[in-house]
Amino acid sequence: MSLKNDSFPSSVAFDAINSSLQSDDAERKSAVKAGQAIFAFVLKNAQGETDSWYIDLKDKGEVAKGEAPKGGKADVTLSLSDDDFSKLVAGKTQAQRLFMSGKLKVKGNVMKATKMEPILKKAQIGTKAKL
């Protein structure tokens, strides 16, 4: 099942991240050990619509639609525009730069947010051709 939403072009990155996590059991376990959190992403597109996805690096090592797994809660929620997320995943900008300029809002455990960069880097390879 694809996580892509046509109204959010950068959402293909969530499929790439999920593929990366699901393709290698050792890689998934390593990501869960390093992440130890549920990361929620709330993206806003050019039309002002919002949609959300989460990356569970606390238990399962998976990506899905919504703000958290059923019965769970995100440790950190990152809110940004679809365009900025696209740039972040493509490696054209850094999360810290987006945060400092007010383009990335972080709710919850800010220190956990810093553990997200390695996962996004893994997605860069899978999404460069698509974005």
mmCIF file of N, CA and C in Angstrom:
data_model
loop_
_atom_site.group_PDB
_atom_site.id
_atom_site.type_symbol
_atom_site.label_atom_id
_atom_site.label_comp_id
_atom_site.label_asym_id
_atom_site.label_seq_id
_atom_site.Cartn_x
_atom_site.Cartn_y
_atom_site.Cartn_z
ATOM 1 N N MET A 1 0.844 -1.183 0.000
ATOM 2 C CA MET A 1 0.000 0.000 0.000
ATOM 3 C C MET A 1 0.888 1.245 0.000
ATOM 4 N N SER A 2 0.668 2.114 -0.964
ATOM 5 C CA SER A 2 1.470 3.319 -1.092
ATOM 6 C C SER A 2 1.054 4.364 -0.058
ATOM 7 N N LEU A 3 2.021 5.086 0.428
ATOM 8 C CA LEU A 3 1.782 6.168 1.379
ATOM 9 C C LEU A 3 1.678 7.511 0.672
ATOM 10 N N LYS A 4 1.859 7.486 -0.638
ATOM 11 C CA LYS A 4 1.870 8.714 -1.434
ATOM 12 C C LYS A 4 0.488 9.361 -1.488
ATOM 13 N N ASN A 5 0.479 10.674 -1.409
ATOM 14 C CA ASN A 5 -0.729 11.469 -1.594
ATOM 15 C C ASN A 5 -0.406 12.425 -2.740
ATOM 16 N N ASP A 6 -1.154 12.340 -3.843
ATOM 17 C CA ASP A 6 -0.857 13.145 -5.029
ATOM 18 C C ASP A 6 -0.867 14.649 -4.768
ATOM 19 N N SER A 7 -1.586 15.084 -3.738
ATOM 20 C CA SER A 7 -1.617 16.510 -3.396
ATOM 21 C C SER A 7 -0.336 16.955 -2.685
ATOM 22 N N PHE A 8 0.483 15.980 -2.297
ATOM 23 C CA PHE A 8 1.735 16.250 -1.588
ATOM 24 C C PHE A 8 2.858 15.516 -2.321
ATOM 25 N N PRO A 9 3.460 16.159 -3.338
ATOM 26 C CA PRO A 9 4.478 15.481 -4.155
ATOM 27 C C PRO A 9 5.623 14.857 -3.358
ATOM 28 N N SER A 10 6.012 15.476 -2.264
ATOM 29 C CA SER A 10 7.140 14.934 -1.488
ATOM 30 C C SER A 10 6.767 13.684 -0.700
ATOM 31 N N SER A 11 5.493 13.337 -0.657
ATOM 32 C CA SER A 11 5.071 12.182 0.138
ATOM 33 C C SER A 11 5.643 10.865 -0.377
ATOM 34 N N VAL A 12 6.180 10.851 -1.608
ATOM 35 C CA VAL A 12 6.846 9.637 -2.106
ATOM 36 C C VAL A 12 8.019 9.263 -1.196
ATOM 37 N N ALA A 13 8.551 10.237 -0.472
ATOM 38 C CA ALA A 13 9.670 9.977 0.433
ATOM 39 C C ALA A 13 9.279 8.987 1.522
ATOM 40 N N PHE A 14 8.020 9.025 1.955
ATOM 41 C CA PHE A 14 7.591 8.098 3.010
ATOM 42 C C PHE A 14 7.596 6.658 2.502
ATOM 43 N N ASP A 15 7.265 6.456 1.224
ATOM 44 C CA ASP A 15 7.377 5.118 0.630
ATOM 45 C C ASP A 15 8.838 4.682 0.592
ATOM 46 N N ALA A 16 9.726 5.613 0.233
ATOM 47 C CA ALA A 16 11.156 5.292 0.152
ATOM 48 C C ALA A 16 11.720 4.949 1.534
ATOM 49 N N ILE A 17 11.320 5.703 2.543
ATOM 50 C CA ILE A 17 11.786 5.434 3.905
ATOM 51 C C ILE A 17 11.277 4.071 4.362
ATOM 52 N N ASN A 18 9.998 3.804 4.104
ATOM 53 C CA ASN A 18 9.420 2.524 4.500
ATOM 54 C C ASN A 18 10.114 1.368 3.785
ATOM 55 N N SER A 19 10.372 1.534 2.486
ATOM 56 C CA SER A 19 11.067 0.489 1.721
ATOM 57 C C SER A 19 12.450 0.227 2.304
ATOM 58 N N SER A 20 13.130 1.302 2.664
ATOM 59 C CA SER A 20 14.464 1.177 3.248
ATOM 60 C C SER A 20 14.406 0.399 4.562
ATOM 61 N N LEU A 21 13.410 0.703 5.386
ATOM 62 C CA LEU A 21 13.276 0.027 6.677
ATOM 63 C C LEU A 21 12.864 -1.434 6.515
ATOM 64 N N GLN A 22 11.990 -1.717 5.536
ATOM 65 C CA GLN A 22 11.460 -3.069 5.374
ATOM 66 C C GLN A 22 12.391 -3.990 4.599
ATOM 67 N N SER A 23 13.323 -3.436 3.834
ATOM 68 C CA SER A 23 14.161 -4.263 2.964
ATOM 69 C C SER A 23 15.264 -5.009 3.709
ATOM 70 N N ASP A 24 15.654 -4.522 4.872
ATOM 71 C CA ASP A 24 16.770 -5.126 5.586
ATOM 72 C C ASP A 24 16.448 -5.165 7.079
ATOM 73 N N ASP A 25 16.274 -6.386 7.603
ATOM 74 C CA ASP A 25 15.887 -6.557 9.005
ATOM 75 C C ASP A 25 16.920 -5.944 9.957
ATOM 76 N N ALA A 26 18.190 -6.143 9.666
ATOM 77 C CA ALA A 26 19.250 -5.591 10.521
ATOM 78 C C ALA A 26 19.225 -4.067 10.491
ATOM 79 N N GLU A 27 18.978 -3.521 9.310
ATOM 80 C CA GLU A 27 18.901 -2.056 9.145
ATOM 81 C C GLU A 27 17.731 -1.495 9.960
ATOM 82 N N ARG A 28 16.590 -2.187 9.892
ATOM 83 C CA ARG A 28 15.401 -1.749 10.643
ATOM 84 C C ARG A 28 15.682 -1.779 12.143
ATOM 85 N N LYS A 29 16.278 -2.866 12.621
ATOM 86 C CA LYS A 29 16.584 -2.968 14.054
ATOM 87 C C LYS A 29 17.568 -1.883 14.484
ATOM 88 N N SER A 30 18.532 -1.591 13.632
ATOM 89 C CA SER A 30 19.506 -0.543 13.917
ATOM 90 C C SER A 30 18.815 0.827 13.997
ATOM 91 N N ALA A 31 17.892 1.083 13.063
ATOM 92 C CA ALA A 31 17.166 2.364 13.045
ATOM 93 C C ALA A 31 16.302 2.510 14.287
ATOM 94 N N VAL A 32 15.641 1.425 14.700
ATOM 95 C CA VAL A 32 14.800 1.464 15.902
ATOM 96 C C VAL A 32 15.674 1.718 17.129
ATOM 97 N N LYS A 33 16.814 1.043 17.193
ATOM 98 C CA LYS A 33 17.724 1.228 18.327
ATOM 99 C C LYS A 33 18.234 2.672 18.394
ATOM 100 N N ALA A 34 18.526 3.250 17.242
ATOM 101 C CA ALA A 34 19.038 4.625 17.200
ATOM 102 C C ALA A 34 17.936 5.658 17.433
ATOM 103 N N GLY A 35 16.746 5.411 16.883
ATOM 104 C CA GLY A 35 15.667 6.390 16.955
ATOM 105 C C GLY A 35 14.944 6.434 18.276
ATOM 106 N N GLN A 36 14.485 5.276 18.741
ATOM 107 C CA GLN A 36 13.758 5.149 20.006
ATOM 108 C C GLN A 36 12.629 6.176 20.160
ATOM 109 N N ALA A 37 11.894 6.423 19.062
ATOM 110 C CA ALA A 37 10.811 7.405 19.120
ATOM 111 C C ALA A 37 9.845 7.208 17.956
ATOM 112 N N ILE A 38 8.691 7.803 18.089
ATOM 113 C CA ILE A 38 7.721 7.870 16.994
ATOM 114 C C ILE A 38 7.756 9.309 16.499
ATOM 115 N N PHE A 39 8.084 9.451 15.221
ATOM 116 C CA PHE A 39 8.202 10.767 14.598
ATOM 117 C C PHE A 39 6.974 11.015 13.729
ATOM 118 N N ALA A 40 6.240 12.075 14.006
ATOM 119 C CA ALA A 40 5.094 12.445 13.179
ATOM 120 C C ALA A 40 5.485 13.619 12.294
ATOM 121 N N PHE A 41 4.995 13.588 11.068
ATOM 122 C CA PHE A 41 5.226 14.670 10.119
ATOM 123 C C PHE A 41 3.880 15.216 9.680
ATOM 124 N N VAL A 42 3.690 16.507 9.822
ATOM 125 C CA VAL A 42 2.479 17.169 9.333
ATOM 126 C C VAL A 42 2.939 18.106 8.222
ATOM 127 N N LEU A 43 2.505 17.794 6.998
ATOM 128 C CA LEU A 43 2.906 18.598 5.848
ATOM 129 C C LEU A 43 1.748 19.466 5.383
ATOM 130 N N LYS A 44 2.082 20.648 4.901
ATOM 131 C CA LYS A 44 1.083 21.580 4.367
ATOM 132 C C LYS A 44 1.458 21.864 2.922
ATOM 133 N N ASN A 45 0.507 21.660 2.010
ATOM 134 C CA ASN A 45 0.815 21.885 0.598
ATOM 135 C C ASN A 45 0.495 23.326 0.188
ATOM 136 N N ALA A 46 0.737 23.641 -1.079
ATOM 137 C CA ALA A 46 0.552 25.002 -1.588
ATOM 138 C C ALA A 46 -0.901 25.463 -1.506
ATOM 139 N N GLN A 47 -1.832 24.508 -1.495
ATOM 140 C CA GLN A 47 -3.264 24.854 -1.409
ATOM 141 C C GLN A 47 -3.718 25.043 0.041
ATOM 142 N N GLY A 48 -2.823 24.855 0.992
ATOM 143 C CA GLY A 48 -3.166 25.026 2.402
ATOM 144 C C GLY A 48 -3.712 23.770 3.058
ATOM 145 N N GLU A 49 -3.740 22.653 2.326
ATOM 146 C CA GLU A 49 -4.217 21.391 2.899
ATOM 147 C C GLU A 49 -3.103 20.756 3.726
ATOM 148 N N THR A 50 -3.479 20.002 4.750
ATOM 149 C CA THR A 50 -2.482 19.298 5.551
ATOM 150 C C THR A 50 -2.756 17.796 5.530
ATOM 151 N N ASP A 51 -1.702 17.031 5.682
ATOM 152 C CA ASP A 51 -1.797 15.581 5.805
ATOM 153 C C ASP A 51 -0.659 15.141 6.712
ATOM 154 N N SER A 52 -0.785 13.952 7.302
ATOM 155 C CA SER A 52 0.241 13.509 8.241
ATOM 156 C C SER A 52 0.648 12.057 8.030
ATOM 157 N N TRP A 53 1.900 11.795 8.395
ATOM 158 C CA TRP A 53 2.514 10.471 8.334
ATOM 159 C C TRP A 53 3.331 10.317 9.602
ATOM 160 N N TYR A 54 3.611 9.073 9.976
ATOM 161 C CA TYR A 54 4.515 8.858 11.102
ATOM 162 C C TYR A 54 5.531 7.782 10.763
ATOM 163 N N ILE A 55 6.666 7.877 11.425
ATOM 164 C CA ILE A 55 7.716 6.881 11.312
ATOM 165 C C ILE A 55 7.905 6.313 12.710
ATOM 166 N N ASP A 56 7.583 5.041 12.861
ATOM 167 C CA ASP A 56 7.676 4.370 14.157
ATOM 168 C C ASP A 56 9.068 3.758 14.299
ATOM 169 N N LEU A 57 9.927 4.444 15.020
ATOM 170 C CA LEU A 57 11.250 3.908 15.324
ATOM 171 C C LEU A 57 11.351 3.589 16.810
ATOM 172 N N LYS A 58 10.179 3.303 17.388
ATOM 173 C CA LYS A 58 10.140 2.920 18.794
ATOM 174 C C LYS A 58 9.926 1.420 18.914
ATOM 175 N N ASP A 59 9.010 0.881 18.096
ATOM 176 C CA ASP A 59 8.669 -0.537 18.187
ATOM 177 C C ASP A 59 8.870 -1.294 16.879
ATOM 178 N N LYS A 60 8.092 -0.922 15.864
ATOM 179 C CA LYS A 60 8.008 -1.732 14.651
ATOM 180 C C LYS A 60 8.978 -1.371 13.532
ATOM 181 N N GLY A 61 9.422 -0.149 13.484
ATOM 182 C CA GLY A 61 10.290 0.266 12.380
ATOM 183 C C GLY A 61 9.524 0.323 11.080
ATOM 184 N N GLU A 62 8.425 1.085 11.087
ATOM 185 C CA GLU A 62 7.589 1.198 9.900
ATOM 186 C C GLU A 62 7.106 2.631 9.722
ATOM 187 N N VAL A 63 6.580 2.891 8.528
ATOM 188 C CA VAL A 63 6.029 4.201 8.199
ATOM 189 C C VAL A 63 4.571 4.000 7.821
ATOM 190 N N ALA A 64 3.704 4.904 8.265
ATOM 191 C CA ALA A 64 2.283 4.798 7.933
ATOM 192 C C ALA A 64 1.641 6.177 7.936
ATOM 193 N N LYS A 65 0.396 6.225 7.462
ATOM 194 C CA LYS A 65 -0.371 7.471 7.454
ATOM 195 C C LYS A 65 -0.905 7.738 8.860
ATOM 196 N N GLY A 66 -1.093 9.010 9.168
ATOM 197 C CA GLY A 66 -1.636 9.404 10.462
ATOM 198 C C GLY A 66 -0.568 10.031 11.334
ATOM 199 N N GLU A 67 -0.974 10.431 12.532
ATOM 200 C CA GLU A 67 -0.035 11.107 13.422
ATOM 201 C C GLU A 67 0.659 10.167 14.392
ATOM 202 N N ALA A 68 0.154 8.931 14.537
ATOM 203 C CA ALA A 68 0.785 7.951 15.429
ATOM 204 C C ALA A 68 0.129 6.593 15.203
ATOM 205 N N PRO A 69 0.812 5.517 15.609
ATOM 206 C CA PRO A 69 0.182 4.200 15.507
ATOM 207 C C PRO A 69 -1.054 4.141 16.402
ATOM 208 N N LYS A 70 -1.977 3.274 16.059
ATOM 209 C CA LYS A 70 -3.200 3.137 16.849
ATOM 210 C C LYS A 70 -2.843 2.858 18.310
ATOM 211 N N GLY A 71 -3.402 3.653 19.193
ATOM 212 C CA GLY A 71 -3.136 3.506 20.618
ATOM 213 C C GLY A 71 -1.810 4.102 21.063
ATOM 214 N N GLY A 72 -1.086 4.727 20.136
ATOM 215 C CA GLY A 72 0.207 5.320 20.470
ATOM 216 C C GLY A 72 0.178 6.834 20.378
ATOM 217 N N LYS A 73 1.313 7.415 20.646
ATOM 218 C CA LYS A 73 1.438 8.872 20.612
ATOM 219 C C LYS A 73 2.822 9.217 20.076
ATOM 220 N N ALA A 74 2.885 10.229 19.243
ATOM 221 C CA ALA A 74 4.180 10.656 18.694
ATOM 222 C C ALA A 74 5.029 11.283 19.792
ATOM 223 N N ASP A 75 6.317 10.962 19.782
ATOM 224 C CA ASP A 75 7.250 11.580 20.728
ATOM 225 C C ASP A 75 7.614 12.986 20.264
ATOM 226 N N VAL A 76 7.632 13.147 18.939
ATOM 227 C CA VAL A 76 7.960 14.455 18.368
ATOM 228 C C VAL A 76 7.163 14.631 17.076
ATOM 229 N N THR A 77 6.620 15.821 16.884
ATOM 230 C CA THR A 77 5.857 16.138 15.671
ATOM 231 C C THR A 77 6.567 17.266 14.946
ATOM 232 N N LEU A 78 6.853 17.015 13.667
ATOM 233 C CA LEU A 78 7.528 17.997 12.827
ATOM 234 C C LEU A 78 6.525 18.533 11.818
ATOM 235 N N SER A 79 6.299 19.823 11.819
ATOM 236 C CA SER A 79 5.351 20.458 10.900
ATOM 237 C C SER A 79 6.116 21.377 9.954
ATOM 238 N N LEU A 80 5.890 21.165 8.641
ATOM 239 C CA LEU A 80 6.556 21.982 7.642
ATOM 240 C C LEU A 80 5.810 21.891 6.321
ATOM 241 N N SER A 81 6.211 22.708 5.366
ATOM 242 C CA SER A 81 5.541 22.697 4.070
ATOM 243 C C SER A 81 6.013 21.490 3.257
ATOM 244 N N ASP A 82 5.179 21.084 2.324
ATOM 245 C CA ASP A 82 5.515 19.978 1.431
ATOM 246 C C ASP A 82 6.796 20.307 0.656
ATOM 247 N N ASP A 83 6.911 21.548 0.220
ATOM 248 C CA ASP A 83 8.084 21.979 -0.540
ATOM 249 C C ASP A 83 9.356 21.881 0.305
ATOM 250 N N ASP A 84 9.287 22.339 1.559
ATOM 251 C CA ASP A 84 10.460 22.270 2.434
ATOM 252 C C ASP A 84 10.815 20.824 2.773
ATOM 253 N N PHE A 85 9.805 19.966 2.948
ATOM 254 C CA PHE A 85 10.080 18.551 3.214
ATOM 255 C C PHE A 85 10.781 17.919 2.014
ATOM 256 N N SER A 86 10.337 18.300 0.827
ATOM 257 C CA SER A 86 10.962 17.805 -0.403
ATOM 258 C C SER A 86 12.444 18.186 -0.431
ATOM 259 N N LYS A 87 12.742 19.431 -0.088
ATOM 260 C CA LYS A 87 14.132 19.900 -0.067
ATOM 261 C C LYS A 87 14.941 19.179 1.013
ATOM 262 N N LEU A 88 14.318 18.936 2.163
ATOM 263 C CA LEU A 88 14.980 18.260 3.265
ATOM 264 C C LEU A 88 15.355 16.830 2.882
ATOM 265 N N VAL A 89 14.419 16.119 2.287
ATOM 266 C CA VAL A 89 14.654 14.728 1.887
ATOM 267 C C VAL A 89 15.662 14.643 0.746
ATOM 268 N N ALA A 90 15.639 15.635 -0.135
ATOM 269 C CA ALA A 90 16.565 15.643 -1.268
ATOM 270 C C ALA A 90 17.979 16.075 -0.853
ATOM 271 N N GLY A 91 18.132 16.513 0.390
ATOM 272 C CA GLY A 91 19.443 16.949 0.856
ATOM 273 C C GLY A 91 19.793 18.363 0.446
ATOM 274 N N LYS A 92 18.797 19.139 -0.006
ATOM 275 C CA LYS A 92 19.043 20.517 -0.450
ATOM 276 C C LYS A 92 18.991 21.521 0.696
ATOM 277 N N THR A 93 18.538 21.075 1.854
ATOM 278 C CA THR A 93 18.527 21.925 3.043
ATOM 279 C C THR A 93 18.681 21.034 4.264
ATOM 280 N N GLN A 94 18.904 21.644 5.414
ATOM 281 C CA GLN A 94 19.064 20.907 6.663
ATOM 282 C C GLN A 94 17.917 21.246 7.606
ATOM 283 N N ALA A 95 17.536 20.281 8.426
ATOM 284 C CA ALA A 95 16.445 20.486 9.378
ATOM 285 C C ALA A 95 16.749 21.652 10.314
ATOM 286 N N GLN A 96 17.982 21.747 10.757
ATOM 287 C CA GLN A 96 18.358 22.826 11.670
ATOM 288 C C GLN A 96 18.146 24.194 11.020
ATOM 289 N N ARG A 97 18.490 24.320 9.747
ATOM 290 C CA ARG A 97 18.309 25.588 9.033
ATOM 291 C C ARG A 97 16.815 25.928 8.925
ATOM 292 N N LEU A 98 15.997 24.915 8.609
ATOM 293 C CA LEU A 98 14.547 25.141 8.513
ATOM 294 C C LEU A 98 13.974 25.545 9.866
ATOM 295 N N PHE A 99 14.443 24.901 10.925
ATOM 296 C CA PHE A 99 13.976 25.208 12.272
ATOM 297 C C PHE A 99 14.343 26.638 12.665
ATOM 298 N N MET A 100 15.586 27.012 12.430
ATOM 299 C CA MET A 100 16.057 28.350 12.809
ATOM 300 C C MET A 100 15.356 29.460 12.027
ATOM 301 N N SER A 101 14.915 29.144 10.809
ATOM 302 C CA SER A 101 14.232 30.156 9.998
ATOM 303 C C SER A 101 12.717 30.135 10.211
ATOM 304 N N GLY A 102 12.242 29.267 11.104
ATOM 305 C CA GLY A 102 10.815 29.218 11.412
ATOM 306 C C GLY A 102 9.991 28.411 10.422
ATOM 307 N N LYS A 103 10.641 27.729 9.493
ATOM 308 C CA LYS A 103 9.912 26.944 8.492
ATOM 309 C C LYS A 103 9.607 25.532 8.969
ATOM 310 N N LEU A 104 10.252 25.113 10.051
ATOM 311 C CA LEU A 104 10.028 23.800 10.650
ATOM 312 C C LEU A 104 9.614 24.008 12.096
ATOM 313 N N LYS A 105 8.440 23.534 12.439
ATOM 314 C CA LYS A 105 7.942 23.626 13.814
ATOM 315 C C LYS A 105 8.097 22.246 14.450
ATOM 316 N N VAL A 106 8.576 22.228 15.677
ATOM 317 C CA VAL A 106 8.783 20.967 16.384
ATOM 318 C C VAL A 106 7.983 20.993 17.679
ATOM 319 N N LYS A 107 7.154 19.958 17.873
ATOM 320 C CA LYS A 107 6.398 19.809 19.126
ATOM 321 C C LYS A 107 6.850 18.502 19.761
ATOM 322 N N GLY A 108 6.984 18.516 21.063
ATOM 323 C CA GLY A 108 7.404 17.312 21.757
ATOM 324 C C GLY A 108 8.885 17.356 22.075
ATOM 325 N N ASN A 109 9.523 16.202 22.057
ATOM 326 C CA ASN A 109 10.918 16.055 22.442
ATOM 327 C C ASN A 109 11.849 16.519 21.308
ATOM 328 N N VAL A 110 12.348 17.729 21.428
ATOM 329 C CA VAL A 110 13.200 18.315 20.396
ATOM 330 C C VAL A 110 14.478 17.497 20.204
ATOM 331 N N MET A 111 15.018 16.949 21.263
ATOM 332 C CA MET A 111 16.243 16.159 21.152
ATOM 333 C C MET A 111 16.018 14.898 20.311
ATOM 334 N N LYS A 112 14.832 14.332 20.378
ATOM 335 C CA LYS A 112 14.515 13.165 19.549
ATOM 336 C C LYS A 112 14.512 13.552 18.071
ATOM 337 N N ALA A 113 14.097 14.774 17.784
ATOM 338 C CA ALA A 113 14.036 15.238 16.391
ATOM 339 C C ALA A 113 15.405 15.178 15.727
ATOM 340 N N THR A 114 16.454 15.371 16.497
ATOM 341 C CA THR A 114 17.802 15.343 15.931
ATOM 342 C C THR A 114 18.186 13.940 15.455
ATOM 343 N N LYS A 115 17.508 12.921 15.930
ATOM 344 C CA LYS A 115 17.805 11.538 15.534
ATOM 345 C C LYS A 115 17.152 11.159 14.206
ATOM 346 N N MET A 116 16.421 12.083 13.614
ATOM 347 C CA MET A 116 15.692 11.816 12.378
ATOM 348 C C MET A 116 16.582 11.957 11.142
ATOM 349 N N GLU A 117 17.626 12.757 11.206
ATOM 350 C CA GLU A 117 18.476 13.025 10.038
ATOM 351 C C GLU A 117 18.995 11.764 9.341
ATOM 352 N N PRO A 118 19.542 10.764 10.085
ATOM 353 C CA PRO A 118 20.059 9.576 9.388
ATOM 354 C C PRO A 118 18.987 8.819 8.592
ATOM 355 N N ILE A 119 17.772 8.800 9.093
ATOM 356 C CA ILE A 119 16.685 8.117 8.384
ATOM 357 C C ILE A 119 16.350 8.873 7.104
ATOM 358 N N LEU A 120 16.308 10.200 7.173
ATOM 359 C CA LEU A 120 16.019 10.988 5.980
ATOM 360 C C LEU A 120 17.124 10.827 4.943
ATOM 361 N N LYS A 121 18.346 10.691 5.388
ATOM 362 C CA LYS A 121 19.455 10.487 4.449
ATOM 363 C C LYS A 121 19.298 9.171 3.688
ATOM 364 N N LYS A 122 18.806 8.140 4.363
ATOM 365 C CA LYS A 122 18.586 6.849 3.699
ATOM 366 C C LYS A 122 17.512 6.971 2.631
ATOM 367 N N ALA A 123 16.561 7.857 2.848
ATOM 368 C CA ALA A 123 15.479 8.032 1.881
ATOM 369 C C ALA A 123 15.939 8.817 0.661
ATOM 370 N N GLN A 124 16.995 9.603 0.793
ATOM 371 C CA GLN A 124 17.462 10.438 -0.320
ATOM 372 C C GLN A 124 17.767 9.615 -1.554
ATOM 373 N N ILE A 125 18.412 8.489 -1.378
ATOM 374 C CA ILE A 125 18.794 7.656 -2.509
ATOM 375 C C ILE A 125 17.555 7.166 -3.249
ATOM 376 N N GLY A 126 16.532 6.743 -2.514
ATOM 377 C CA GLY A 126 15.332 6.198 -3.130
ATOM 378 C C GLY A 126 14.417 7.240 -3.757
ATOM 379 N N THR A 127 14.547 8.500 -3.356
ATOM 380 C CA THR A 127 13.615 9.507 -3.851
ATOM 381 C C THR A 127 14.202 10.458 -4.875
ATOM 382 N N LYS A 128 15.509 10.518 -5.029
ATOM 383 C CA LYS A 128 16.112 11.499 -5.934
ATOM 384 C C LYS A 128 15.545 11.410 -7.341
ATOM 385 N N ALA A 129 15.315 10.216 -7.810
ATOM 386 C CA ALA A 129 14.787 10.049 -9.173
ATOM 387 C C ALA A 129 13.318 10.452 -9.250
ATOM 388 N N LYS A 130 12.600 10.361 -8.125
ATOM 389 C CA LYS A 130 11.162 10.609 -8.142
ATOM 390 C C LYS A 130 10.796 12.061 -7.887
ATOM 391 N N LEU A 131 11.628 12.784 -7.126
ATOM 392 C CA LEU A 131 11.278 14.161 -6.761
ATOM 393 C C LEU A 131 11.683 15.147 -7.819
#
